[in-house]
PDB file of C-alpha atoms in Angstrom:
ATOM      1  CA  GLU A 120      30.704  -7.181 -40.278  1.00 64.00           C
ATOM      2  CA  ASN A 121      30.417  -7.096 -36.472  1.00 72.00           C
ATOM      3  CA  VAL A 122      34.175  -7.282 -35.815  1.00 76.00           C
ATOM      4  CA  SER A 123      35.563  -7.612 -32.277  1.00 78.00           C
ATOM      5  CA  ARG A 124      38.841  -8.650 -30.650  1.00 81.00           C
ATOM      6  CA  SER A 125      37.621 -12.244 -30.318  1.00 85.00           C
ATOM      7  CA  GLY A 126      36.017 -12.757 -33.748  1.00 90.00           C
ATOM      8  CA  PHE A 127      33.616 -11.423 -36.358  1.00 92.00           C
ATOM      9  CA  ALA A 128      30.532 -12.266 -38.414  1.00 91.00           C
ATOM     10  CA  PHE A 129      30.059 -12.627 -42.163  1.00 91.00           C
ATOM     11  CA  TRP A 130      27.560 -13.634 -44.860  1.00 91.00           C
ATOM     12  CA  SER A 131      28.329 -16.435 -47.309  1.00 92.00           C
ATOM     13  CA  SER A 132      26.637 -18.575 -49.936  1.00 92.00           C
ATOM     14  CA  LYS A 133      28.865 -21.473 -48.795  1.00 92.00           C
ATOM     15  CA  SER A 134      27.787 -23.919 -46.107  1.00 92.00           C
ATOM     16  CA  TYR A 135      30.028 -24.428 -43.050  1.00 94.00           C
ATOM     17  CA  ALA A 136      29.342 -26.826 -40.159  1.00 95.00           C
ATOM     18  CA  LEU A 137      29.394 -25.553 -36.593  1.00 95.00           C
ATOM     19  CA  GLY A 138      32.824 -26.140 -35.074  1.00 95.00           C
ATOM     20  CA  SER A 139      34.589 -26.088 -38.447  1.00 94.00           C
ATOM     21  CA  VAL A 140      37.924 -24.309 -38.570  1.00 94.00           C
ATOM     22  CA  VAL A 141      38.380 -21.963 -41.532  1.00 93.00           C
ATOM     23  CA  GLU A 142      41.189 -19.638 -42.571  1.00 91.00           C
ATOM     24  CA  VAL A 143      40.179 -15.975 -42.624  1.00 89.00           C
ATOM     25  CA  ALA A 144      41.689 -12.602 -43.447  1.00 86.00           C
ATOM     26  CA  VAL A 145      40.128  -9.422 -42.034  1.00 81.00           C
ATOM     27  CA  PRO A 146      40.120  -7.203 -43.902  1.00 80.00           C
ATOM     28  CA  TYR A 147      40.301  -9.222 -47.112  1.00 82.00           C
ATOM     29  CA  GLU A 148      41.144  -7.597 -50.433  1.00 84.00           C
ATOM     30  CA  HIS A 149      41.083  -9.630 -53.653  1.00 90.00           C
ATOM     31  CA  GLY A 150      44.549  -9.792 -55.202  1.00 89.00           C
ATOM     32  CA  ALA A 151      46.266  -8.264 -52.178  1.00 89.00           C
ATOM     33  CA  CYS A 152      48.843  -9.873 -49.906  1.00 90.00           C
ATOM     34  CA  ASN A 153      46.339 -10.873 -47.185  1.00 89.00           C
ATOM     35  CA  ILE A 154      47.356 -12.416 -43.868  1.00 88.00           C
ATOM     36  CA  PHE A 155      45.217 -15.428 -42.928  1.00 88.00           C
ATOM     37  CA  THR A 156      44.538 -16.824 -39.465  1.00 87.00           C
ATOM     38  CA  PRO A 157      42.389 -19.762 -38.275  1.00 92.00           C
ATOM     39  CA  ALA A 158      38.883 -19.157 -36.928  1.00 94.00           C
ATOM     40  CA  ARG A 159      36.139 -21.505 -35.675  1.00 96.00           C
ATOM     41  CA  ILE A 160      32.495 -21.324 -36.797  1.00 96.00           C
ATOM     42  CA  GLU A 161      30.521 -20.678 -33.574  1.00 96.00           C
ATOM     43  CA  HIS A 162      27.093 -19.540 -34.837  1.00 94.00           C
ATOM     44  CA  ALA A 163      25.164 -20.017 -38.059  1.00 94.00           C
ATOM     45  CA  GLY A 164      21.837 -18.939 -39.488  1.00 93.00           C
ATOM     46  CA  GLU A 165      20.173 -18.830 -42.901  1.00 90.00           C
ATOM     47  CA  ARG A 166      18.316 -15.934 -44.492  1.00 88.00           C
ATOM     48  CA  GLN A 167      15.130 -17.373 -45.998  1.00 85.00           C
ATOM     49  CA  SER A 168      14.811 -14.801 -48.788  1.00 90.00           C
ATOM     50  CA  ASP A 169      17.947 -15.836 -50.676  1.00 91.00           C
ATOM     51  CA  GLY A 170      19.535 -18.760 -48.799  1.00 86.00           C
ATOM     52  CA  MET A 171      22.590 -16.754 -47.713  1.00 92.00           C
ATOM     53  CA  CYS A 172      24.113 -17.961 -44.435  1.00 94.00           C
ATOM     54  CA  TYR A 173      25.254 -15.734 -41.573  1.00 94.00           C
ATOM     55  CA  TYR A 174      28.218 -16.999 -39.548  1.00 95.00           C
ATOM     56  CA  GLY A 175      29.839 -15.916 -36.325  1.00 94.00           C
ATOM     57  CA  VAL A 176      33.457 -17.015 -35.873  1.00 95.00           C
ATOM     58  CA  SER A 177      35.968 -16.834 -33.039  1.00 93.00           C
ATOM     59  CA  TYR A 178      39.668 -16.565 -33.717  1.00 91.00           C
ATOM     60  CA  VAL A 179      41.634 -19.719 -32.889  1.00 90.00           C
ATOM     61  CA  ARG A 180      44.649 -19.010 -30.729  1.00 82.00           C
ATOM     62  CA  VAL A 181      47.857 -19.829 -32.589  1.00 74.00           C
ATOM     63  CA  HIS A 182      50.830 -20.945 -30.502  1.00 70.00           C
ATOM     64  CA  ARG A 183      54.405 -21.992 -31.105  1.00 66.00           C
ATOM     65  CA  GLY A 184      53.372 -25.610 -31.584  1.00 63.00           C
ATOM     66  CA  TRP A 185      51.052 -24.709 -34.497  1.00 57.00           C
ATOM     67  CA  PRO A 186      51.874 -27.197 -37.304  1.00 62.00           C
ATOM     68  CA  GLY A 187      51.811 -24.437 -39.944  1.00 56.00           C
ATOM     69  CA  LYS A 188      54.819 -22.590 -38.507  1.00 47.00           C
TER      70      LYS A 188
END
């Protein structure tokens, strides 16, 4: 949802702290060979009706010194 060159937004029942780095795949397909990249939680909000959380993330720039290379 709300995808741009610098990040995207998503709904989740999980709780993430602002500033947390998560691994994401966009698009994600269960059982497929997805490619993951790091992203940082920048915004968060909770929907009162069902407790679902809305998150905005920005992609984390990966460089040659990235430890996961």
